[in-house]
XYZ file of C-alpha atoms in Angstrom:
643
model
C 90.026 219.440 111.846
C 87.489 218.903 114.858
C 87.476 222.916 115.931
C 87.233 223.998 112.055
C 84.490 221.746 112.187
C 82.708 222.698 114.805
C 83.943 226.618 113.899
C 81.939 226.349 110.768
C 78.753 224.732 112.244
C 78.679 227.605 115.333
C 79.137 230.425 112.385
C 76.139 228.608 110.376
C 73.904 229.006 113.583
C 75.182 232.105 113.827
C 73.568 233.381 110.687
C 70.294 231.380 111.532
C 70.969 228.549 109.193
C 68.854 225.175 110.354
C 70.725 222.656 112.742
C 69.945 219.946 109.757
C 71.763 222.288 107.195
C 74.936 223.271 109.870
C 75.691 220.036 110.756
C 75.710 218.910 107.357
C 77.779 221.413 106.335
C 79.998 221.249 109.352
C 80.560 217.587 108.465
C 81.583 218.738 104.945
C 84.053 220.928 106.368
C 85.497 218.025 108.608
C 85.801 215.779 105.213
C 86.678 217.897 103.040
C 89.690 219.155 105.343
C 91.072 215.777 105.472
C 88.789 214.562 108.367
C 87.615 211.606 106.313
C 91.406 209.839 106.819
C 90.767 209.950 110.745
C 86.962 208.919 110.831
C 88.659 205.557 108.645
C 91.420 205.460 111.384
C 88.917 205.633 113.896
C 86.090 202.968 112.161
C 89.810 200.480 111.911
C 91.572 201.265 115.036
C 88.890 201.480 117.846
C 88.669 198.126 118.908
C 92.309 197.507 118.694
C 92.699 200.859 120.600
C 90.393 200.498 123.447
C 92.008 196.470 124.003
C 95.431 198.319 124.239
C 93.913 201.106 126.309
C 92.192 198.127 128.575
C 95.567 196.448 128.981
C 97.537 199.366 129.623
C 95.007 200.414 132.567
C 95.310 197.062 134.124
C 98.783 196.761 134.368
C 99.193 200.442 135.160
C 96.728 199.884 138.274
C 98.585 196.832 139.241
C 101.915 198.689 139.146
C 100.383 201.666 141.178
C 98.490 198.732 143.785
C 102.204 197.181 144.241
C 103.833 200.330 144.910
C 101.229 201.467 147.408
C 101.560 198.161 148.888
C 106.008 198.517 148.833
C 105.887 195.330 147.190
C 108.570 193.541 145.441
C 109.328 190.181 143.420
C 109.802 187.845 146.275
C 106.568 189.185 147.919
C 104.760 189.262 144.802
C 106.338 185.314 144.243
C 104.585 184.283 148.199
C 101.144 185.289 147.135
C 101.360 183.020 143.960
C 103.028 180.138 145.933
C 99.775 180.526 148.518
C 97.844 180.415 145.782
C 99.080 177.473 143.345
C 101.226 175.860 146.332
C 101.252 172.131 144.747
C 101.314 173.617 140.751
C 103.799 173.065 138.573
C 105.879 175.732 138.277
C 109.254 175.165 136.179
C 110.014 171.848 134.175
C 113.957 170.564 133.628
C 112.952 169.250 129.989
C 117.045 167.573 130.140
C 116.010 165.715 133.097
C 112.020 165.862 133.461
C 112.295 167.003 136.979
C 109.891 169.176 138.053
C 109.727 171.675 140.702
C 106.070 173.182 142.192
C 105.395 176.738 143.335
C 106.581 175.165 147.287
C 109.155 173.443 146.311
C 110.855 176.439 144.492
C 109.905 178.919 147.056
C 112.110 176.621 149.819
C 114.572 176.221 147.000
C 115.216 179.967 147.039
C 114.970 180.412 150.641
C 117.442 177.988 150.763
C 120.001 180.072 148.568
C 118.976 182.790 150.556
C 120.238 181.633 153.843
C 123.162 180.413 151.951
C 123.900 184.013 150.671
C 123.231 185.256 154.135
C 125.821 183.027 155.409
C 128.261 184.476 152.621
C 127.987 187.741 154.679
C 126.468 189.186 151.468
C 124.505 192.124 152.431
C 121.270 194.276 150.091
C 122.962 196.304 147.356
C 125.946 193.634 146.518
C 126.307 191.549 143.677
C 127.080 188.030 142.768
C 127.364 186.742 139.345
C 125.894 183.880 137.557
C 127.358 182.275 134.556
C 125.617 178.919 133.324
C 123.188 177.401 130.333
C 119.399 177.902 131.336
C 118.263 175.500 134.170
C 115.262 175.879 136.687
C 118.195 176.771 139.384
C 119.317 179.695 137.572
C 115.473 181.116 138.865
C 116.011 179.766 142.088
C 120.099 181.190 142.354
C 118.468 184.543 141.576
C 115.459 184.994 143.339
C 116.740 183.489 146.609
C 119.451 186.328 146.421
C 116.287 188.932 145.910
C 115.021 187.405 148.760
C 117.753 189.042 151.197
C 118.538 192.161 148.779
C 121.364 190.626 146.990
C 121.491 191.077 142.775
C 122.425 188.968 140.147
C 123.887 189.475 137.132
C 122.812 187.224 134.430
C 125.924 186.504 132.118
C 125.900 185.390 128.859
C 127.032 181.928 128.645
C 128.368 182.240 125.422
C 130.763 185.237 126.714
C 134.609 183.945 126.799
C 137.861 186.012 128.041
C 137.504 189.652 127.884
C 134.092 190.106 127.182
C 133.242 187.486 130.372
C 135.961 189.459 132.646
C 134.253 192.844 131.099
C 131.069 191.456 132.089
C 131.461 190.565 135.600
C 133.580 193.594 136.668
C 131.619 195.812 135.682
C 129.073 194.257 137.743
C 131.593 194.556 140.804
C 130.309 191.090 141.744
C 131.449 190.168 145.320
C 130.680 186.545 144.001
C 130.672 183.913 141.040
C 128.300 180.820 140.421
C 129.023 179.116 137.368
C 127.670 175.729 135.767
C 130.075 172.729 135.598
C 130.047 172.942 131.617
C 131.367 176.736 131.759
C 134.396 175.400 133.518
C 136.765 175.636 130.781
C 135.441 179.812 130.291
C 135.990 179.870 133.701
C 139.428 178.100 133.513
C 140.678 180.691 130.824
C 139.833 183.616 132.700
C 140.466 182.191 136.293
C 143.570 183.864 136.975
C 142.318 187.228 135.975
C 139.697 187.351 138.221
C 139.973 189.445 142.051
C 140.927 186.738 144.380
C 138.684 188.296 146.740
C 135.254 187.127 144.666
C 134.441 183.467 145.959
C 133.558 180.683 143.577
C 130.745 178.160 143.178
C 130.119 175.864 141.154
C 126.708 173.544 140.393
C 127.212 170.278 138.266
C 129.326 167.196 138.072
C 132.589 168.553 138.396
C 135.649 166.499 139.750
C 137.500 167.463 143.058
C 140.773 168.302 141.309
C 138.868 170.523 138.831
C 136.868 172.438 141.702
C 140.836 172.947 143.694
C 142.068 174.595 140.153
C 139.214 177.115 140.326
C 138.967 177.271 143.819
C 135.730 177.069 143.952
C 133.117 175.042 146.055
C 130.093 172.561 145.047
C 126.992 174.808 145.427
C 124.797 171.876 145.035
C 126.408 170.321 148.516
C 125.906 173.267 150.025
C 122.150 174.096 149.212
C 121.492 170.428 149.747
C 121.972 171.304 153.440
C 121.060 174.743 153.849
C 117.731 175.688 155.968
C 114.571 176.144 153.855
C 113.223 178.503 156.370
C 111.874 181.812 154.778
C 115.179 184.120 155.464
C 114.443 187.318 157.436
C 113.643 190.481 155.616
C 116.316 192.835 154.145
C 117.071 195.791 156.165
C 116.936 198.079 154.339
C 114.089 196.674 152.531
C 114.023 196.500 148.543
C 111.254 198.320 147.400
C 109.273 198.302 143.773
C 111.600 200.679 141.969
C 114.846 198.914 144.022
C 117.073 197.036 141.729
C 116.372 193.065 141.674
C 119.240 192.368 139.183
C 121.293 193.332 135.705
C 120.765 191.581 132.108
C 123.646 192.779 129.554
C 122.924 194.300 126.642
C 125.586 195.257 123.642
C 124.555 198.441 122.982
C 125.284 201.139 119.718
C 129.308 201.038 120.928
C 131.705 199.336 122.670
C 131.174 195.720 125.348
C 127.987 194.196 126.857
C 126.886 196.857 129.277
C 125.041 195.960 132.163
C 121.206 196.853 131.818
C 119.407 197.795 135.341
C 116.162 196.001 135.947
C 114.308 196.737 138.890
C 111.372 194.697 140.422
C 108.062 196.714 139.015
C 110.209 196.792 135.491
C 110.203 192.979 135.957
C 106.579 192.993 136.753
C 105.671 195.308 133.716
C 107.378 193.104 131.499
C 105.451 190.043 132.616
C 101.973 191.320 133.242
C 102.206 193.066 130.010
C 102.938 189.699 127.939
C 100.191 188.231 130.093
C 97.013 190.783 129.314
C 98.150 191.762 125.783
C 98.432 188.371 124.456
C 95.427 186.689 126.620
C 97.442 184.212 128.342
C 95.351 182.045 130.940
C 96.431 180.671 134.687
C 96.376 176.774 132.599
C 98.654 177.799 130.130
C 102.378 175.535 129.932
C 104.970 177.803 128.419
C 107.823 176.086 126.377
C 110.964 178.469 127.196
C 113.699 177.480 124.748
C 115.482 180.926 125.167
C 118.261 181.810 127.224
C 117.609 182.442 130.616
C 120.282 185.219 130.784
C 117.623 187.189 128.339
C 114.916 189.407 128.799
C 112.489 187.382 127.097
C 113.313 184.218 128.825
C 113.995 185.129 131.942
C 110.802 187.426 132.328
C 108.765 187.206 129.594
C 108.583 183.611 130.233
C 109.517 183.095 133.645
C 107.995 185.719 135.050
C 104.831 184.331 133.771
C 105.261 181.468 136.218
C 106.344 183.951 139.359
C 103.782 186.477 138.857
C 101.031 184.966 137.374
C 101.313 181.156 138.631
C 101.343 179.843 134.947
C 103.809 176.356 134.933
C 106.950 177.271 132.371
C 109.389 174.213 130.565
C 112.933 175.259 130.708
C 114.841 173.821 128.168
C 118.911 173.741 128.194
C 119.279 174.775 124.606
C 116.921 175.250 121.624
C 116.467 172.090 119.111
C 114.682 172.177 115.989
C 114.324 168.588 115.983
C 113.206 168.395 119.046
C 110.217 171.288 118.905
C 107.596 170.269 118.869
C 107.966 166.713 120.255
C 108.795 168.549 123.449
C 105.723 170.346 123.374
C 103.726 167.740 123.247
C 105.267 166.092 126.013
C 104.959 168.506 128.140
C 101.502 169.614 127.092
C 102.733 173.055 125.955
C 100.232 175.812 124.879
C 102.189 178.567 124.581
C 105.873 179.056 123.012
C 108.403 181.187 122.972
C 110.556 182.868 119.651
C 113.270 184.848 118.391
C 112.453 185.351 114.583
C 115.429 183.118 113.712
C 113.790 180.007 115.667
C 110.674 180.232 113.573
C 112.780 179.981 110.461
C 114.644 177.174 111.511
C 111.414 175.440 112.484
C 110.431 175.575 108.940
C 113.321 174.367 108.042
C 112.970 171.043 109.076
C 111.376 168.036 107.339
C 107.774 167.679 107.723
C 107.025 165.986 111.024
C 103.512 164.304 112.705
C 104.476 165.907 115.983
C 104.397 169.870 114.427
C 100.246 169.190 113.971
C 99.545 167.362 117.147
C 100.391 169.628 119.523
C 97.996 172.320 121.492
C 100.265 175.800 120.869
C 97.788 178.011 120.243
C 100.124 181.151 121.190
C 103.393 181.993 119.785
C 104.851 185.345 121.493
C 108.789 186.635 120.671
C 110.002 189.001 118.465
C 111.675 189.539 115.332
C 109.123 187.711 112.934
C 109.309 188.462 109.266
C 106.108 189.034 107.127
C 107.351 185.890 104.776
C 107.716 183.479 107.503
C 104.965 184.623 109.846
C 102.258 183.376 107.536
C 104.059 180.439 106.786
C 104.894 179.556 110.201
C 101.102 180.089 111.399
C 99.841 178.037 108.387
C 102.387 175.253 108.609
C 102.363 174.468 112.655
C 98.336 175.148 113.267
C 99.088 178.401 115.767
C 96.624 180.271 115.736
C 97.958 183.583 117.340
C 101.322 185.178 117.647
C 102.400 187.879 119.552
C 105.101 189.843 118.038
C 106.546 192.500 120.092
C 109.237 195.154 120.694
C 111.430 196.465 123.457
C 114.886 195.873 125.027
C 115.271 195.408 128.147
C 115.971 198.906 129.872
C 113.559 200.597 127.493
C 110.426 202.438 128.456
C 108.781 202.387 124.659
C 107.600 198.912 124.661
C 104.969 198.053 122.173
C 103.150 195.031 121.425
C 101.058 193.779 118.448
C 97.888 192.897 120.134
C 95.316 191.398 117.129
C 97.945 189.254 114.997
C 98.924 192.462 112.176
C 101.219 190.163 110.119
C 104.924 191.918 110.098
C 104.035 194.781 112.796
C 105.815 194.436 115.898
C 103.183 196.594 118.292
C 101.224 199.519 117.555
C 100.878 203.544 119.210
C 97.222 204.626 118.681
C 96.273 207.643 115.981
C 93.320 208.388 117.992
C 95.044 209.312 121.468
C 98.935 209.368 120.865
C 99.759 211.450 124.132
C 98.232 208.018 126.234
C 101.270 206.307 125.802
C 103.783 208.699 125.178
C 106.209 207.350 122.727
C 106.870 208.638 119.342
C 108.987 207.941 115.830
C 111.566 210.844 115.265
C 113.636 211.687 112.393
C 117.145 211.006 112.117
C 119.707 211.999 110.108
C 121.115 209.441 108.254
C 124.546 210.317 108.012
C 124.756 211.371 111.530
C 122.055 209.272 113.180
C 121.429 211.906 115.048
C 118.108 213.796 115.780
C 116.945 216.218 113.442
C 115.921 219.266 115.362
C 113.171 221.868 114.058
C 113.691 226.058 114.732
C 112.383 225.803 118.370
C 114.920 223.470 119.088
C 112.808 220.142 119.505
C 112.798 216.879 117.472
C 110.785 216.169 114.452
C 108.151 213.374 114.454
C 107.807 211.446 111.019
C 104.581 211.128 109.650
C 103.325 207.660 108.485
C 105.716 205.550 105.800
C 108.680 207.782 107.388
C 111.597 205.641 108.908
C 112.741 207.226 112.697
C 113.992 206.868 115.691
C 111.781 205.457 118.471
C 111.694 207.909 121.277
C 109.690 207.654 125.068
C 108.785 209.842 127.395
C 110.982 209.464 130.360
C 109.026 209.736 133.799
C 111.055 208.394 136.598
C 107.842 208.521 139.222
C 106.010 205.998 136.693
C 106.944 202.499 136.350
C 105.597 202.685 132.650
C 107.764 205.445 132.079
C 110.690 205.634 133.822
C 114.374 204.589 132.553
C 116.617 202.779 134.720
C 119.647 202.847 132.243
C 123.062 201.024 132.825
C 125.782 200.085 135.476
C 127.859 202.312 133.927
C 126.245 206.132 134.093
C 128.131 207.079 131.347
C 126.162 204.679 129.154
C 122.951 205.904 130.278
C 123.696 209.686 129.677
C 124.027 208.016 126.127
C 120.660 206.926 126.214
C 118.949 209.892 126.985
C 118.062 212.596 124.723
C 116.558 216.272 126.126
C 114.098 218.941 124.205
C 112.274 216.093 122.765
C 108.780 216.183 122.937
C 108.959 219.747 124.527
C 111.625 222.074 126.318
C 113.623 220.530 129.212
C 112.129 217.278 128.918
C 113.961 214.313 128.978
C 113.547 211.087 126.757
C 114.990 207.384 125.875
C 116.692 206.874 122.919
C 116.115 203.212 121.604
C 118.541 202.992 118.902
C 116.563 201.288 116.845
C 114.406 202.907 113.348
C 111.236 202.154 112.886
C 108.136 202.704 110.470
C 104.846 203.697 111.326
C 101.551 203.302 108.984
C 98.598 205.151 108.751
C 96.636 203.015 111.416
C 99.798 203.155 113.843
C 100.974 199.839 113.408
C 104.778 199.903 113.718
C 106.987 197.845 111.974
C 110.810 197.289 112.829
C 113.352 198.619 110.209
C 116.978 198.448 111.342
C 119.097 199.366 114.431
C 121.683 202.732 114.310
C 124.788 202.995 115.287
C 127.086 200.371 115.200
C 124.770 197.380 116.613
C 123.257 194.222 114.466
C 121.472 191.986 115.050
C 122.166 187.575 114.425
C 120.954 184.797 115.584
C 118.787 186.725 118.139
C 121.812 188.822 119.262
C 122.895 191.958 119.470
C 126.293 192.121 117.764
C 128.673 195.245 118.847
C 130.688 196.201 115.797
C 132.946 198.261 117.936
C 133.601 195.509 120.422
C 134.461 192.562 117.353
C 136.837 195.606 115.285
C 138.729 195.259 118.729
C 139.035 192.187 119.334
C 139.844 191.091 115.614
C 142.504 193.964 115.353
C 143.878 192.471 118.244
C 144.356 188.944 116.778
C 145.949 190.173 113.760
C 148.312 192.245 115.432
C 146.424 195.697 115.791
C 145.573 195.727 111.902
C 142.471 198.007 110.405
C 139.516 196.159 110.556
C 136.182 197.400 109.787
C 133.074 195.290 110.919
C 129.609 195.737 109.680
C 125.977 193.545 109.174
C 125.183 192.849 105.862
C 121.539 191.371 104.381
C 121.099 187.641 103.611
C 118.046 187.816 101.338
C 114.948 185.237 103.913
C 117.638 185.499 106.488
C 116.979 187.305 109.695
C 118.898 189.920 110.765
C 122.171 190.702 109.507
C 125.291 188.600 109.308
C 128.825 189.614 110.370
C 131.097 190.768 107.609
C 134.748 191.885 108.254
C 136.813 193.530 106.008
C 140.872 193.265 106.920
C 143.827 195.492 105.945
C 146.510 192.815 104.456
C 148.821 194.986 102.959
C 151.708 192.052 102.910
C 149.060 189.278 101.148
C 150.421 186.750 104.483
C 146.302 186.736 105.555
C 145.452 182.764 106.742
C 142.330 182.101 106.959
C 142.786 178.970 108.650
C 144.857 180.177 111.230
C 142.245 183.134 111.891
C 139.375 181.087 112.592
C 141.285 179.132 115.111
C 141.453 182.585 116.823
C 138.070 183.694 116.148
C 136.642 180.412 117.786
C 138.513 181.189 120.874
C 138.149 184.359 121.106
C 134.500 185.144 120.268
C 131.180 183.699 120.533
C 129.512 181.927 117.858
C 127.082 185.073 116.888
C 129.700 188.100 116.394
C 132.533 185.400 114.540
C 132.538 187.117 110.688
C 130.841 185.184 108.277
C 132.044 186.725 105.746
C 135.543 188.268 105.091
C 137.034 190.761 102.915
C 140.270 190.735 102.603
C 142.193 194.093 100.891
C 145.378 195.912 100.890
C 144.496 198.876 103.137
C 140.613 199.809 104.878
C 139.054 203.310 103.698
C 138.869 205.525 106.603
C 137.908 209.164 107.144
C 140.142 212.202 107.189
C 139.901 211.810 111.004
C 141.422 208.299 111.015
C 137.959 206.517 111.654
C 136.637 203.326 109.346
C 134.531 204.118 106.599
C 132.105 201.663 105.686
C 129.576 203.149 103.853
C 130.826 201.676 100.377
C 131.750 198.342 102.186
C 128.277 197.570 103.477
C 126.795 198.875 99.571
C 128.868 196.478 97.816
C 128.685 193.330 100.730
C 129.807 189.956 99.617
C 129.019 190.132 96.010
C 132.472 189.288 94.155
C 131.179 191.291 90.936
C 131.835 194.656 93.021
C 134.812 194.062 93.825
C 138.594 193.074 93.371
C 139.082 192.110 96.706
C 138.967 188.386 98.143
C 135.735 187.399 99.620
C 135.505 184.427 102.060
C 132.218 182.668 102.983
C 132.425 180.342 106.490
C 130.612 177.263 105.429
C 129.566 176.215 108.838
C 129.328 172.986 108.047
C 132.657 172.234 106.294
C 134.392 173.775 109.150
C 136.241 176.800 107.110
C 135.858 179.847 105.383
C 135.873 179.388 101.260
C 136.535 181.755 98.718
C 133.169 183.372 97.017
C 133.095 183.008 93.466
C 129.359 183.756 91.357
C 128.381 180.313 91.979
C 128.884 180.510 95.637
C 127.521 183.954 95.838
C 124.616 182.208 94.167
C 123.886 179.996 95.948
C 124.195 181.991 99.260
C 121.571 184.209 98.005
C 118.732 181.275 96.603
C 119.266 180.049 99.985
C 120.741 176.806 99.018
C 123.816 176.948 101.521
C 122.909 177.371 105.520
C 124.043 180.266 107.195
């Protein structure tokens, strides 16, 4: 638009028409060509384009300053200790203790020396397995301190997905919490005899012999707090500090790489795009075995010296009272927390509190406002990106329902892009050159970046498993023989930029702020019922985030108890990917190539008009699934029975 533009006013001048006349006409030209859309993208995006340009130079020079400088975590950590060395840095909200920026530095040197005398060398691995506690930072970053990496296990994980989970990790080592011990029991014997055990909590003598494992809390007790020596070889910026699963489009958790400057992006990028400030108290109510809590909030306190409350396990009741104890300005969500928040009866405490910042992800439009309106916060940053992705985005000036934004003006800054899919296939849709198609505004696609392995912005570290990260990498993208991540997940983009979140591909949903693997729960329910066809797939709750589980099961033989199966199901998966609802029918429709066809399943859902087939509902509550007639189904979608 621009060159015709500019075209027409040379050609004017040309001729000898009068600047006044040629640039007036030029300017027709640049309107009248559709140039009027992007002077009102410009007028609306330019602040919001140059703070996200601001940020995005910051961090950028920070990365390329730490790289210069071969930094890593740990180093990063010992400027902000010498700088805040008596400050607050993580609060035990189940005990009140709280640990400054000295106390946890000596903490971790003291796991480092302890890891040292393990004979643990850079490059090996040692797994952690426990509910979120301030020692869970200090387990892991001593071990960065001499090279070692962690891998931070669910602690909802039981049996095969836990065994899954810590051999793929090849974990020389295991430190689990007291309250895991029963997990730990189940899988005990299953484990290589060779990894060594610890174990932090009140745990009795006999229980320890069973597991053979040792107290880690005796042992740290008396360890040397003297800064360990440095890692030969030492771990640089782009060296791996430690692995945070993921369930991805198929199969078990796989193990996502994060390496230190990806841990520092993360963290500085929360920091500058949501204008957090060196006084801010973070309430971190989210697992520490996550992303979000174990960087975007923690890392707030390592890198940027902010003081963070670690809480066990997230209470609604218990919200906002906490924050005001503790002072809290800032919190931390999953979408599903905010609902449950307004959930609850009206309290003094949700007014009297100083949260002015609210930053997570998965927000709807509905209970955004509500939320904001309700508690008194005044900003909330919504944003997107898993944890090995290199196409973060992040809603910078409080667009209700958009979880970040990619600027009209200069898309090729930040080189990420929405891509159509087929959606049959889910795969890419390809144009006569060979390269992928990007959607215009109000078109659903696939979100795409630009993978550049010699910048930390851009690079992609993938999985444990290099099978999985072929997966995740798609070539001929943005041009011939690049290369680019594939995020799995759709998304819509307006005509300002804004992007909003619209589902997730492949066989992956999202509940209760986890990723659920359909592949992975098909297994392990076949398995239970003796290898029979199962087909698993999310399904909408109307005001309900994400999707909830919904399993439909071949009983040819009408011998299905549902009793008996959710005695299985409780032992055998974790409370997020157990089936809330079940469908229960002679055989399960599957393709001419023997695989399960769900297309009409997911269309028709739990609604009992649709269908002959018995529909079961697991009231939560009563402890059992129940049969779904039209007044059940009713009431499930008014939202007048919990989820």
């Amino acid at each position: 638009l621009a060159s015709l533009s500019l075209g027409s006013l040379g050609l004017l001048r040309l001729f000898g028409v009068p600047w006044s006349w040629s640039l007036a006409a030029g300017f027709g030209v640049f309107l009248g060509t559709g140039g009027w859309k992007y002077l009102y993208i410009v007028v609306r995006t330019a602040k919001r384009d140059l703070n996200g340009l601001y940020v995005l130079l910051r961090v950028k020079i920070a990365l390329w300053h730490h790289l210069r400088l071969n930094s890593n975590i740990p180093s990063i950590f010992a400027q902000t200790v010498k700088q805040h060395p008596n400050k607050p840095a993580l609060i035990y909200d189940a005990t009140g203790e709280t640990w400054t920026f000295t106390q946890l530095d000596l903490l971790s040197n003291a796991v480092a020396q302890w890891a040292l005398a393990q004979g643990w060398a850079p490059g090996d691995v040692v797994a952690l397995f426990m509910e979120s506690r301030p020692l869970q930072v200090a387990l892991w970053l001593g071990l960065a301190k001499v090279g070692v990496e962690a891998a931070l296990i669910n602690f909802n994980l039981r049996r095969d997905a836990l065994l899954h989970c810590v051999g793929v990790s090849v974990s020389r080592g295991i430190v689990f919490g007291a309250e895991l011990a029963g997990a730990m029991l189940e899988v005990s014997s299953s484990l290589s005899p060779s990894m060594v055990r610890f174990c932090t909590g009140e745990l009795s003598v006999d229980c320890l012999a069973s597991l053979s494992a040792q107290n880690l809390d005796y042992i740290l007790a008396s360890a040397p707090t003297l800064p360990p020596p440095s890692c030969i070889p030492p771990k640089s910026f782009n060296d791996r500090l430690f692995y945070i699963y993921t369930s991805g489009t198929t199969g078990l958790p796989k193990a996502a790489i994060v390496v230190h400057s990806r841990y520092y992006r993360i963290a500085a990028f929360g920091y500058h795009a949501f204008r957090m400030r060196q006084d801010d108290i973070i309430y971190d109510c989210l697992p520490l075995y996550h992303s979000a809590g174990n960087i975007m909030g923690v890392g707030q306190c390592l890198i940027n010296g902010l003081t963070v409350v670690v809480k066990k396990k997230f209470s609604a009741s218990r919200f906002w009272e906490d924050c005001i104890k503790h002072n809290c300005t800032v919190v931390q969500y999953i979408g599903e927390i905010c609902r449950y928040l307004l959930s609850q009866p009206v309290r003094p405490s949700e007014k009297g509190h100083r949260v002015r910042l609210a930053v997570g992800n998965g927000l709807r439009p509905s209970v955004w406002e509500a939320f904001t309106e309700r508690f008194g916060v005044a900003q909330v940053g919504e944003f997107y990106g898993a944890t090995e992705c290199n196409c973060s985005i992040a809603n910078m000036d409080g667009k209700v329902g958009a979880c970040g934004f990619n600027s009209r003006i200069l898309p090729n800054v930040y080189p990420i892009c929405l891509m159509k899919v087929d959606e049959e296939t889910t795969e890419l849709v390809r144009d006569r050159h060979g390269l992928c198609v990007p959607c215009r505004p109000g078109e659903p696609g696939l979100l795409v970046g630009r993978i550049n392995q010699q910048d930390p912005l851009r690079r992609f570290d993938g999985y444990a498993n290099q099978d999985a990260t072929r997966k995740k990498i798609a070539n001929n993208v943005f041009k011939k023989n690049d290369s680019a991540y594939l995020s799995g997940d759709v998304l819509v983009m307006d005509e300002l930029g804004y992007m909003y979140f619209r589902d997730r591909s492949g066989d992956t949903f999202r509940w209760r702020g986890e990723n659920v693997s359909t592949t992975e729960v098909e297994g392990t329910l076949s398995g239970l019922l003796g290898q029979a066809d199962v087909a698993v797939y999310g399904v909408s709750v109307p005001d309900v985030e994400g999707k909830a589980g919904m399993a439909s099961i071949a009983d040819p033989t009408g011998t299905f108890d549902c009793d008996a199966f959710l005695r299985e199901v409780q032992q055998a998966l974790p409370p997020y990917a157990r089936p809330v609802f079940l469908r229960i029918s002679p055989q399960v429709d599957t393709t001419g190539t023997f695989k399960i066809q769900k297309t009409r399943l997911q269309r028709e859902g739990y609604d009992p008009r649709l269908s002959t087939d018995q529909i079961y509902f697991l009231n939560s509550r009563a402890g059992r699934y129940e049969a779904v007639n039209e007044e059940l189904h009713s009431a499930i979608v008014e939202g007048r029975m919990a989820l």
